[in-house]
XYZ file of C-alpha atoms in Angstrom:
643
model
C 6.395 -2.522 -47.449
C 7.267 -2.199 -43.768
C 6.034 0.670 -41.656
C 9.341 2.452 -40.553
C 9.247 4.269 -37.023
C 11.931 7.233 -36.490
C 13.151 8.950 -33.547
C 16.044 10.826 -33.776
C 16.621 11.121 -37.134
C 16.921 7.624 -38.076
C 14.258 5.503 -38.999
C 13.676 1.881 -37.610
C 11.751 -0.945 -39.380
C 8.708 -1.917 -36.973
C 9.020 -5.703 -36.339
C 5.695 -7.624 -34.840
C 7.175 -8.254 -31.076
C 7.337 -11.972 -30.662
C 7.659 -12.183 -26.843
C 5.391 -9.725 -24.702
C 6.773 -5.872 -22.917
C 7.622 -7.989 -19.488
C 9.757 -10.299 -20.759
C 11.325 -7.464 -23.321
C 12.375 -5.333 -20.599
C 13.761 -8.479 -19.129
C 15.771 -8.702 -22.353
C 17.337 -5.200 -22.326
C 17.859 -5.357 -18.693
C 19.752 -8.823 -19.347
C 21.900 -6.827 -22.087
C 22.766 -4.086 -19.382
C 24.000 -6.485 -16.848
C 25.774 -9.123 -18.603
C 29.175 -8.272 -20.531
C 29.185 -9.902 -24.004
C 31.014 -13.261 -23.071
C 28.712 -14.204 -20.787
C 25.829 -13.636 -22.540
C 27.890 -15.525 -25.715
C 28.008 -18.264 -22.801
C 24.308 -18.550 -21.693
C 23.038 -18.342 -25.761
C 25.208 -21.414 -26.198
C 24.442 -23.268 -23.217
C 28.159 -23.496 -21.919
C 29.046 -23.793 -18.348
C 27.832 -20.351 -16.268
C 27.167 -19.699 -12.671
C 25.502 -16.281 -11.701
C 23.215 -14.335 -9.116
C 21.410 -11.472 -10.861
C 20.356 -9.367 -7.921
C 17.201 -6.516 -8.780
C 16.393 -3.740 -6.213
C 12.583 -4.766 -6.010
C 10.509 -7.824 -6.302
C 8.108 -6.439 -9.319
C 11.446 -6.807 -11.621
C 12.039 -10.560 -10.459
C 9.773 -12.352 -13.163
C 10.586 -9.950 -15.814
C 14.303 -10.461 -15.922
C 13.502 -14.470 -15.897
C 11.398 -13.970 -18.374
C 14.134 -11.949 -20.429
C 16.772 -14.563 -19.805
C 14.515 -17.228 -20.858
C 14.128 -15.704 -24.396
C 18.213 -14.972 -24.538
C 19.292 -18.456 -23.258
C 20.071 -21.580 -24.453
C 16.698 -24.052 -23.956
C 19.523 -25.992 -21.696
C 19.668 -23.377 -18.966
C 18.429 -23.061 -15.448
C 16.921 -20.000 -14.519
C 15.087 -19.375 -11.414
C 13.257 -17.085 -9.441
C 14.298 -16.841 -5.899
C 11.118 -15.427 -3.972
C 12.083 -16.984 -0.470
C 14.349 -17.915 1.962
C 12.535 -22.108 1.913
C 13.751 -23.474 -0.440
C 12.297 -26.404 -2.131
C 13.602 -28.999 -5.479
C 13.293 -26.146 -8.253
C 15.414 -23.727 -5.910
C 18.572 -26.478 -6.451
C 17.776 -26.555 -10.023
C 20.928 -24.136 -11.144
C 23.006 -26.291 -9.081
C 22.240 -29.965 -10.740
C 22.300 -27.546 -14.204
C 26.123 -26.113 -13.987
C 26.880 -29.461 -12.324
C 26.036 -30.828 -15.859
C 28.240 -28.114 -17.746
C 25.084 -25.867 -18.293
C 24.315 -22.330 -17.770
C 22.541 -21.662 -14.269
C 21.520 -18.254 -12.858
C 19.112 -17.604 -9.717
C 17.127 -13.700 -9.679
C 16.612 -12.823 -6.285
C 16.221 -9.342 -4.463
C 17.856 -10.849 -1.131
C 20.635 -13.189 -1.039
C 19.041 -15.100 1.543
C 16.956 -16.263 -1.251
C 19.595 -18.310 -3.037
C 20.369 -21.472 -1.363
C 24.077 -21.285 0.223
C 25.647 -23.779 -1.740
C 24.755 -22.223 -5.216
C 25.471 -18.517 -4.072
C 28.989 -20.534 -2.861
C 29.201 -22.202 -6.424
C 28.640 -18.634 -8.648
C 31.282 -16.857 -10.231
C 29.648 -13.793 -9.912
C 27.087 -11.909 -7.965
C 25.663 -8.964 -10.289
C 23.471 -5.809 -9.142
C 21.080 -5.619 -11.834
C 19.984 -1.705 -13.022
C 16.632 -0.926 -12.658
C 14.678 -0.156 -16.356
C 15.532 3.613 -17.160
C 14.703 5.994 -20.134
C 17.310 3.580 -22.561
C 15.921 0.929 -21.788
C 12.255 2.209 -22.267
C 12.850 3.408 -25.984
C 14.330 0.178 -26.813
C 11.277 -1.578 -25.692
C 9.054 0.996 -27.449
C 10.357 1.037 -30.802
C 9.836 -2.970 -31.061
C 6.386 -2.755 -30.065
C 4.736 1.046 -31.285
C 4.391 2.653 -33.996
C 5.270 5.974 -35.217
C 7.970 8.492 -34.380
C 8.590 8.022 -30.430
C 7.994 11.595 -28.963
C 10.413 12.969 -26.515
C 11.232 11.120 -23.484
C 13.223 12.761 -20.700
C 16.579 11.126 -19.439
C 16.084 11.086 -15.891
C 12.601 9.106 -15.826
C 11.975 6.621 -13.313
C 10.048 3.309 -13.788
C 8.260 3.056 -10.617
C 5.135 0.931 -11.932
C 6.396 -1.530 -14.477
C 3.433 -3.180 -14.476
C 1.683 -0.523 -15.569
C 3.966 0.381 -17.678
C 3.690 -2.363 -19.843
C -0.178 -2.386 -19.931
C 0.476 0.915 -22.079
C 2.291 -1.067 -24.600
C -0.409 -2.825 -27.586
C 1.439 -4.254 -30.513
C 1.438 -1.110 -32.897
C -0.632 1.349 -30.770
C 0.438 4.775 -32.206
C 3.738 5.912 -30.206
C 2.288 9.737 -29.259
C -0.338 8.433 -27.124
C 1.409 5.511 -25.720
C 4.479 7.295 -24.334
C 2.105 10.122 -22.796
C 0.243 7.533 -20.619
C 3.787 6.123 -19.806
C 5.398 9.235 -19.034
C 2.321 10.250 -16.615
C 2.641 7.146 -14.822
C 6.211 7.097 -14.289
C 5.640 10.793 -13.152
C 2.879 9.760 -10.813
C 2.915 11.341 -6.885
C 6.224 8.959 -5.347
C 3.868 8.436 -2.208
C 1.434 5.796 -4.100
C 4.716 3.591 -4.990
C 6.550 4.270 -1.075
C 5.141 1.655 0.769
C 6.819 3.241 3.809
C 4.324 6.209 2.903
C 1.306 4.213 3.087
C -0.793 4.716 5.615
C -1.604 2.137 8.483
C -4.763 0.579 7.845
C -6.363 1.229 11.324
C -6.040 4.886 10.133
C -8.234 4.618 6.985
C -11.642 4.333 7.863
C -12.213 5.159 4.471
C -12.458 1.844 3.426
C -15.237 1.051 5.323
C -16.405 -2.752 6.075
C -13.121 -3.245 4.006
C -10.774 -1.804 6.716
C -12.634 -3.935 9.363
C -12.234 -7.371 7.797
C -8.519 -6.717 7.072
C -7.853 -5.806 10.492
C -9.579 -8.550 11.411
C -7.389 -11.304 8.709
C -4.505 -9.297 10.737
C -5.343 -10.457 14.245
C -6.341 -14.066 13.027
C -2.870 -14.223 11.597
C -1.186 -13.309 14.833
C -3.418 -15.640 16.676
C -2.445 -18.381 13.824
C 1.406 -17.855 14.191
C 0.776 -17.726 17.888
C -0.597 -21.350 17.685
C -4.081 -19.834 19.118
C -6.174 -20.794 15.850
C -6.927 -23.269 13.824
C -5.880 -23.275 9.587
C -9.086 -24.164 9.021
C -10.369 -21.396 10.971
C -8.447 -18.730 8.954
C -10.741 -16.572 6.504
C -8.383 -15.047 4.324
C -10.368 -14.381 1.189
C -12.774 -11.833 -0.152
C -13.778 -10.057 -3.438
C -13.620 -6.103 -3.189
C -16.612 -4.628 -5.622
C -17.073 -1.134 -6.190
C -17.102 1.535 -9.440
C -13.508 2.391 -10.406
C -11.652 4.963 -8.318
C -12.829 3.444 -4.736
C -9.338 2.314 -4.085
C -9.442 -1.181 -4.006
C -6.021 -1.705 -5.358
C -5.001 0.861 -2.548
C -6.534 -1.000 -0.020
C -4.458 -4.087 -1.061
C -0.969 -2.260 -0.701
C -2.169 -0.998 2.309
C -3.539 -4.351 4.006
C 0.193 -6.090 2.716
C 2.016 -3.517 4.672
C -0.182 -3.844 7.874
C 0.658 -8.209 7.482
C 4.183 -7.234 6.549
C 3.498 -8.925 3.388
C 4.863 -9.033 0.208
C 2.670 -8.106 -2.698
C 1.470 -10.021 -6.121
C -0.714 -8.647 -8.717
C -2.473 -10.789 -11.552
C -4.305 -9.545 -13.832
C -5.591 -10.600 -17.179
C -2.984 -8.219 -19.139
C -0.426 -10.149 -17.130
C -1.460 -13.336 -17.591
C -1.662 -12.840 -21.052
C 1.818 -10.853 -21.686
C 3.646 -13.732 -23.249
C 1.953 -14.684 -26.394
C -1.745 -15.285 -25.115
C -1.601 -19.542 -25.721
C -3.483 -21.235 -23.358
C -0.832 -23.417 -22.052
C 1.660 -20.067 -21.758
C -1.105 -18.113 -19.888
C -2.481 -21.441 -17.649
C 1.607 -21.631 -16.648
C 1.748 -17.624 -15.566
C -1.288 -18.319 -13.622
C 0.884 -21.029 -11.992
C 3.727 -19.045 -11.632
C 2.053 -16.241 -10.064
C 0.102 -18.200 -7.472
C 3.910 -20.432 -6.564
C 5.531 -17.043 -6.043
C 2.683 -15.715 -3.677
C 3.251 -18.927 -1.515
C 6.521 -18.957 -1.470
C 6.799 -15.402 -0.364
C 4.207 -15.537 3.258
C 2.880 -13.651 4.405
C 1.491 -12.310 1.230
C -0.910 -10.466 -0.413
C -2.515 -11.985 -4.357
C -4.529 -8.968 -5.502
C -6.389 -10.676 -8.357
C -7.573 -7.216 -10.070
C -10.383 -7.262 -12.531
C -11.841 -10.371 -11.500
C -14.507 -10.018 -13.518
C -12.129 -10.296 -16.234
C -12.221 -14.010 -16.299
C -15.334 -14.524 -18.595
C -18.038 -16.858 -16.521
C -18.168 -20.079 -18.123
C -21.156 -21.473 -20.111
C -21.564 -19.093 -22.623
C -21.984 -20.300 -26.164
C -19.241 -17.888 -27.332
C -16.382 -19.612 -29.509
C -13.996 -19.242 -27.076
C -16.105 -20.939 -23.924
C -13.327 -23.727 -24.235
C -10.797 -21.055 -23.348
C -12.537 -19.110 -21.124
C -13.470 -22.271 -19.180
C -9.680 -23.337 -18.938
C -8.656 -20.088 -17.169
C -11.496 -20.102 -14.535
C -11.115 -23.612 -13.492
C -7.446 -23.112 -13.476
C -8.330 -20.065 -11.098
C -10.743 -22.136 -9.062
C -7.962 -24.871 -8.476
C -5.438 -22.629 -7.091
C -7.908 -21.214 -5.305
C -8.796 -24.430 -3.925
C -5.134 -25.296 -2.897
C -4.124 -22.150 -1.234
C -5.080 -22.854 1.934
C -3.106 -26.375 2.271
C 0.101 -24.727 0.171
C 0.521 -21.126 1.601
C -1.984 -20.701 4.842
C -0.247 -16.955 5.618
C -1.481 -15.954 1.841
C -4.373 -13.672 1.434
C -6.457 -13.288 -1.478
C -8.253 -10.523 -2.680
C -10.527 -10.013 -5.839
C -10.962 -6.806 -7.052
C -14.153 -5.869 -9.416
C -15.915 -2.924 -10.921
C -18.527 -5.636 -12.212
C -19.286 -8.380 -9.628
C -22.487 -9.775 -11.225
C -20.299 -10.865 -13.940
C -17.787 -12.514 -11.512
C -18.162 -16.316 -12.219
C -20.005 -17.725 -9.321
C -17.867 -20.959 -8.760
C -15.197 -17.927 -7.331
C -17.620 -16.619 -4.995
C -18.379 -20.376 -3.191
C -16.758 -21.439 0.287
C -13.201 -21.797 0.342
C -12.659 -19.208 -2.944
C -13.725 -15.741 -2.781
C -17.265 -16.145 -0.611
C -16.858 -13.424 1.106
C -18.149 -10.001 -1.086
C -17.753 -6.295 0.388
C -18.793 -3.796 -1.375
C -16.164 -0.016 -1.012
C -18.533 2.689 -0.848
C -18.123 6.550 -1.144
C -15.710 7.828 1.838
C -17.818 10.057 5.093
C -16.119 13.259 6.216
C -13.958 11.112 8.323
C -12.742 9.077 5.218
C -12.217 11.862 2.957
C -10.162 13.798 5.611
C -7.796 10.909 5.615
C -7.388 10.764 2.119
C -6.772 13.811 2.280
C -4.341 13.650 5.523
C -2.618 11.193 3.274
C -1.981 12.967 -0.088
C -1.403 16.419 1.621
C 1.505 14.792 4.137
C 1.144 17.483 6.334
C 0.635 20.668 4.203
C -2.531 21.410 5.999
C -3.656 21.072 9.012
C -6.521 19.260 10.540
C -8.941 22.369 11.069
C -8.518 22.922 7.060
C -8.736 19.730 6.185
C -12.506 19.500 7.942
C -13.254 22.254 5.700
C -11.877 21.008 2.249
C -13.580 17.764 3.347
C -17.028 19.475 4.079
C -16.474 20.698 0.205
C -15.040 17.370 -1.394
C -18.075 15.480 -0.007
C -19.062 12.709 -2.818
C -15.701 12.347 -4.511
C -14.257 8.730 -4.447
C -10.557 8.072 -3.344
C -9.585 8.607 -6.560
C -10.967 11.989 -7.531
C -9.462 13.421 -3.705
C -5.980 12.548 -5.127
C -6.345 14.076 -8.534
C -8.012 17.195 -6.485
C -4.775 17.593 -4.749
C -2.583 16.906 -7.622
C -4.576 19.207 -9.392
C -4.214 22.156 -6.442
C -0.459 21.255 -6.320
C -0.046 21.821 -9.886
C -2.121 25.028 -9.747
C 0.153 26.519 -7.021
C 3.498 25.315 -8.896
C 2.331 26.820 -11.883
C 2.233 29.983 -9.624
C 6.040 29.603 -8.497
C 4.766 28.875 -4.705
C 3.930 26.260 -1.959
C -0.103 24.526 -1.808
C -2.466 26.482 -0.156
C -5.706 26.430 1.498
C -7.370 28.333 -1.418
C -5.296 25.861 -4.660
C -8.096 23.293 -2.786
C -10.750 24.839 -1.992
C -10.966 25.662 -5.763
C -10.603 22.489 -7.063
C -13.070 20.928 -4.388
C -15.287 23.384 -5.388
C -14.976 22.393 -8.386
C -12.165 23.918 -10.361
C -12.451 25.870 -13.257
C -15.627 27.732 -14.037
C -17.478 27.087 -17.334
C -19.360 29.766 -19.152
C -21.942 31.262 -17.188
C -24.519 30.175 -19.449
C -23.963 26.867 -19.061
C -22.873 26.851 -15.511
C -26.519 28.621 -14.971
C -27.856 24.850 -16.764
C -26.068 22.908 -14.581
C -27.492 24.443 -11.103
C -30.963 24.427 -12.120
C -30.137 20.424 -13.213
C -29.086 19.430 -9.980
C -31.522 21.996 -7.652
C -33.948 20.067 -9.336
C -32.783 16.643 -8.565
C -32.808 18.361 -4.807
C -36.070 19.532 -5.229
C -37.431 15.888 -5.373
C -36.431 15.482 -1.833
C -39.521 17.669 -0.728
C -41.452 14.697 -1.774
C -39.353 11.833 0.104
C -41.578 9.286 2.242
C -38.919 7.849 4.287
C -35.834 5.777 3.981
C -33.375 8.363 2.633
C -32.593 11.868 2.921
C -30.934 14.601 0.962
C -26.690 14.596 0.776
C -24.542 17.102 -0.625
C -25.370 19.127 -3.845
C -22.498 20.009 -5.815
C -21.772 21.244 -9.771
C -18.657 20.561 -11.180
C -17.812 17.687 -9.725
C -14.753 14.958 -10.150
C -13.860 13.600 -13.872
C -15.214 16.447 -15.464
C -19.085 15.423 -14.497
C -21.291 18.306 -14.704
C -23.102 18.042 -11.134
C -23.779 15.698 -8.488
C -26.926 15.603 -5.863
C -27.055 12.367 -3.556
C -29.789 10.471 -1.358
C -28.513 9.056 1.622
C -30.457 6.153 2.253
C -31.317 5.959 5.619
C -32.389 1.982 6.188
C -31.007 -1.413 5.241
C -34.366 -2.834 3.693
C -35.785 -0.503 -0.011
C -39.173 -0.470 0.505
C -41.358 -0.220 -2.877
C -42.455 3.648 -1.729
C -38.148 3.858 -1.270
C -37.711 2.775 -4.336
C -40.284 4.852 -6.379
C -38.246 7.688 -4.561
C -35.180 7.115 -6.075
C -37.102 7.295 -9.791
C -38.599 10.348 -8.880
C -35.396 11.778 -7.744
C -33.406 11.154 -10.559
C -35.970 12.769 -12.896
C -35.994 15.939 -10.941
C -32.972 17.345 -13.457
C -34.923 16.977 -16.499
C -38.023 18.458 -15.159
C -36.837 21.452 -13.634
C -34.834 22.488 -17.127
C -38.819 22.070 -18.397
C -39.744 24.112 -16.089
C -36.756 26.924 -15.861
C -36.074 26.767 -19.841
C -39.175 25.177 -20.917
C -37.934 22.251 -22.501
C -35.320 19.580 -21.613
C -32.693 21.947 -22.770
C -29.552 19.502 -22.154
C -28.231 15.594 -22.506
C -27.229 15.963 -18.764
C -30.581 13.481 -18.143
C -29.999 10.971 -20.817
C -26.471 9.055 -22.979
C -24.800 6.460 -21.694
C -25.807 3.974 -19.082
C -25.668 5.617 -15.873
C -27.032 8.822 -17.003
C -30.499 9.815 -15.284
C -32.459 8.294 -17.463
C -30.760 5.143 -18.030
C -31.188 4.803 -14.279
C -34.603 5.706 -13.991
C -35.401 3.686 -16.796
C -33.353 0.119 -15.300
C -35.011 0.774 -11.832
C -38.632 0.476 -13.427
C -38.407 -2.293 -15.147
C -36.163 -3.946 -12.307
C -39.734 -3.138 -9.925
C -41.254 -5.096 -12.809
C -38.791 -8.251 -13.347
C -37.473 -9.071 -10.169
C -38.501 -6.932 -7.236
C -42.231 -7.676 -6.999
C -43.509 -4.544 -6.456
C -45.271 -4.467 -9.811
C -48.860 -6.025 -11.637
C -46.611 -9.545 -11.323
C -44.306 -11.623 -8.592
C -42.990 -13.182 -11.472
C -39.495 -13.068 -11.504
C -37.913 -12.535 -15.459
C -34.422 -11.227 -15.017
C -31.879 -9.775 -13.405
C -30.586 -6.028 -12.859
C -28.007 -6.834 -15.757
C -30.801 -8.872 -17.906
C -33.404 -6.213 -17.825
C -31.857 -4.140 -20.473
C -32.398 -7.134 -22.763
C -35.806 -7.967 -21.588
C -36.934 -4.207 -22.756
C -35.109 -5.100 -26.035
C -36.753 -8.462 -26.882
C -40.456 -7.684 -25.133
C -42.296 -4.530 -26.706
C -45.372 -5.268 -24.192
C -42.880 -5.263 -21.153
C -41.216 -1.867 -23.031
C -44.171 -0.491 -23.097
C -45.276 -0.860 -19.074
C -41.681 0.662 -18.021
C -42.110 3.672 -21.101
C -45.763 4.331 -19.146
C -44.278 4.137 -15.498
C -41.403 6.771 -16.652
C -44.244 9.239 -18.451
C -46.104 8.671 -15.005
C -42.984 9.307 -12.776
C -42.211 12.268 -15.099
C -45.118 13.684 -14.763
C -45.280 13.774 -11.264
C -41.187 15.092 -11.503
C -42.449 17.829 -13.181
C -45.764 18.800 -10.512
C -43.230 19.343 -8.230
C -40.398 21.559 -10.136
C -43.381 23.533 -11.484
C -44.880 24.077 -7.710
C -41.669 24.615 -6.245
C -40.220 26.832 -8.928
C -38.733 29.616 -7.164
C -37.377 27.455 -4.718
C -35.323 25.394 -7.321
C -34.243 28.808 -8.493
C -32.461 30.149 -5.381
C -31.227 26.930 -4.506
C -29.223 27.172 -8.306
C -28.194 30.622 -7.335
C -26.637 29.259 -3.934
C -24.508 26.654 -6.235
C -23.654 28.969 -8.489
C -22.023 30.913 -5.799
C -20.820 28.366 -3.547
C -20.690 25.277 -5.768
C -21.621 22.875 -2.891
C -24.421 22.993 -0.419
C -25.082 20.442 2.127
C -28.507 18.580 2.448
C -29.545 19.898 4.693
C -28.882 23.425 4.007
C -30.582 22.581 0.410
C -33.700 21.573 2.060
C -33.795 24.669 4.236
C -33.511 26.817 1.086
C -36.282 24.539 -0.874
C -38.910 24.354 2.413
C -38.246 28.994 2.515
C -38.727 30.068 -0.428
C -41.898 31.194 -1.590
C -43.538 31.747 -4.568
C -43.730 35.483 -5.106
C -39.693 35.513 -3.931
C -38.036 34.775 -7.160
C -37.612 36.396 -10.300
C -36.017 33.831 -12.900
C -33.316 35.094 -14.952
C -33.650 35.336 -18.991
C -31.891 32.450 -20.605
C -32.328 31.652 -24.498
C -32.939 28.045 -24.522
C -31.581 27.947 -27.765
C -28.232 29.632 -26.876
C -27.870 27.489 -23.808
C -28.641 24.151 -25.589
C -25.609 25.438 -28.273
C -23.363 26.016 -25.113
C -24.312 22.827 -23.758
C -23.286 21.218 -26.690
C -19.539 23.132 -26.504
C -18.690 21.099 -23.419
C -16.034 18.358 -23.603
């Protein structure tokens, strides 16, 4: 039997989609604009001559894609991305010359040649997708009863939109991602809201090579420089949340480019053949040239699987990346106003053919904002509710949050203060920097002792980094945050052992507070404290040379597998961490009190700076402190309560 989705009332068969959520919204889009005959007139491939204008250029491909899967095989339908127009841009014309159906999509009328815009019957202002046109597309593609979905939303992100959409996926959960991005803050869609990229010094090395690609495009137009001189490439790598997409919307408005987006969702949105997704590649790559000065934001680069594996679907996987590494190639000769960035949370599994001359050779990598960068986040998201002397407070507080987790702070704050009938204020931020709502005390009381004695370890630095802010309840729900700051260029082995130590200081003050590693905050998933501690050891071992060995065995990434597959190598890192621990826990135990009134301090204030930390660790002495009873039992149960 078929599974049956209602909504309203009435229950709908769920059919298996055959065409992908772009080209279905092109569909229903197509059905709003056309009246019947002339849709009756494109399915049968007689004689039609139309322009289907769309208010933005993100809605271009889908609605081609749409009339594609309504139209006879017979019809011309074209894209029209730019104002040169080459052979496929007369296409519609040679078609209706023939008795055929032809139809150009454009966003500017310049972008149909003259002679077909004088030959259609009809020019036709296509709607944008709306909430009809939404639950249409939904109920082919979900599953279950489609929750309530408010008249008035606005498709801002269709992109996005269609990620949400998985053949099947359960309806509840898809249309609340959907209806949060289409609800998103209106500023991160207004590209006359962006910010000007000599502003955001957030971004770093990032912010300097755009402005740079900027002036060697003016020099280029100007005649002043060579094509060949032009660098207009680079791969973006960074943890999510560093705003690397950002910085690609704001780069194409400082060029006064258009913007493209491929990903591997996109790419894939049709029916996921290799000859389908190979010709989307295509597609997207023509439209970027077509369109200089652009932007190509190739996002999740590192979803395009490095070849040479021995997995079954190498022969795939190899067809997409030297597909990618031909456009690539030809960029520069078709479309030398076209920049190209890669965007990665993963770079070491980037292919490295992408990363040679000519591709993507040059790598930045988008770290944590300063003071200076998180004000202008801020600046940005606030537009002008605060000013500048509040700002350098909320940005002393928000120290260590990534672009990201500053805009959810102040979506967070503006929620607060709606929820309150009244405008954003100073104190809706200074909660949430601090780090929004409390937990119990009990476990609150876990979490400052955790990261005091991560702090603590900085008593025993021997150069190369210093202390950064301490902070509990940070971004994404994280328990606590302490940073080093590293100081130098060049890790030095003594550096290095540093960082170990440092990240084991958590666990070994809750031995030496509670008596026992109390909590998981030290150990789970990779990242956690000991994951890290434990990758760092072995990588001294494998590939650093500051080990028994120069030998070099593997990688960062491939260490995880060496500790897998070599029980003698297992066993050197498990004695290095009982020998780092050890020494973690000398110092927690000698500098007890200290860690102590530090916690108190972040209890209170929730952030302390590093250098404020150290001045609390370096003047407290022994006899000062009295710890406060916790049950170790009770506070591993609340531990265990947290989401």
């Amino acid at each position: 039997m078929s599974p049956t989705a209602a909504h309203g009332g009435q229950s709908t068969t769920l059919k298996t989609p055959l065409i992908g959520p772009r080209a279905a919204f092109g569909v229903e889009m197509a059905k709003r604009a056309l009246n019947r005959s002339a849709r009756r007139r494109l399915a049968e491939g007689r004689k039609i001559a139309l322009v289907l204008r769309v208010s933005r250029s993100e809605l271009v491909d889908p609605l081609v894609d749409g009339l594609t899967q309504i139209a006879s095989p017979w019809a011309s339908i074209v894209a029209a991305q730019s104002s040169s127009f080459d052979t496929e841009d007369y296409d519609g014309l040679a078609s209706i010359s023939a008795g055929q159906p032809g139809i150009h999509v454009c966003v500017d009328l310049d972008h149909v040649p003259p002679i077909f815009r004088g030959a259609a019957e009809e020019v036709i202002d296509v709607p944008d997708p709306d909430a009809v046109i939404l639950k249409r597309v939904l109920r082919q593609r979900l599953r279950g009863r489609l929750p309530f979905i408010p008249a008035d939303i606005v498709i801002t992100d269709l992109d996005m939109v269609c990620r949400c959409m998985a053949t099947g996926a359960p309806a509840r959960h898809a249309v609340d991602v959907i209806l949060r991005i289409c609800r998103a803050d209106p500023s991160q869609n207004d590209v006359a809201l962006l910010p000007e990229l000599k502003d955001c010094v957030e971004f770093g090395e990032a912010r300097i090579w755009g402005l740079r690609v900027r002036d060697d495009l003016q020099a280029w137009k100007a005649g002043k420089l060579a094509t060949g001189d032009l660098d207009l490439a680079v791969l973006l790598a960074s943890p999510p949340g560093f705003g690397k997409t950002f910085f690609a919307r704001v780069l194409a408005r400082s060029l006064g480019a258009t913007l493209h987006v491929m990903t591997i969702g996109k790419i894939f949105a049709k029916d996921g053949h290799l000859d389908s997704t190979l010709k989307e590649m295509r597609s997207i790559f023509a439209a970027a040239a077509r369109t200089t000065p652009s932007v190509l934001l190739i996002d999740e680069a590192d979803s395009f699987p490095a070849r040479g594996s021995e997995d079954r679907n190498d022969y795939y996987s190899s067809a997409l990346v030297n597909e990618l590494l031909t456009l690539l190639d030809g960029v520069e000769q078709r479309a030398p106003g076209m920049v190209v960035i890669g965007a990665t949370n993963l770079p070491q599994l980037v292919d490295p053919a992408l990363l040679r001359p000519g591709r993507l050779s040059t790598t930045i990598r988008m770290e944590l904002p300063g003071k200076e960068g998180i004000e202008q986040v801020l600046r940005h998201h606030l537009r002008g509710d605060l000013d500048d002397l509040e700002l350098k407070r909320i940005a002393e507080l928000a120290t260590g949050n990534t672009p990201a987790g500053l805009m959810g702070m102040v979506r967070r704050a503006r929620a607060e203060a709606r929820a309150l009938g009244r405008g954003l204020e100073l104190g809706d931020l200074v909660r949430q920097a601090s780090g929004g709502a409390r937990r119990d005390p009990e476990t609150d009381w876990i979490v400052c002792i955790h990261e005091a004695g991560h702090a603590a370890m900085a008593l025993a630095l021997r150069g190369g980094a210093e202390l950064g802010p301490v902070r509990v309840g940070t971004e994404a729900g994280a328990a606590g945050m302490a940073t080093l700051v590293r100081t130098t260029q060049a890790m030095s082995k003594p550096a290095f052992e540093d960082m170990v130590l440092f990240v084991l200081g958590g666990r070994a003050a809750e031995e030496a507070v509670f008596g026992e590693a109390i909590t998981t905050g030290a150990g789970g998933a990779m990242g956690s404290d000991l994951w890290r501690a434990t990758t760092m050891i072995a990588s001294i071992h494998a590939n650093l040379g500051f080990g028994t060995t120069l030998v070099w065995r593997a990688s960062d990434e491939g260490v995880q597998d060496l500790l897998h597959g070599d029980s003698a190598f297992r066993a050197l890192v498990e004695a290095e961490l009982q020998r780092f621990m050890e020494k973690a826990r000398s110092i927690a135990r000698s500098h007890l009190p200290a860690i102590v009134r530090l916690a108190e301090r972040l209890r209170c204030d929730r952030v302390v700076s590093g250098p404020q930390a150290l001045a609390i660790l370096r003047s407290t002495s022994a006899s000062e402190t009295q710890l406060p009873s916790t049950n170790g039992s009770a506070a591993s149960s609340a531990w265990r309560r947290l989401p």
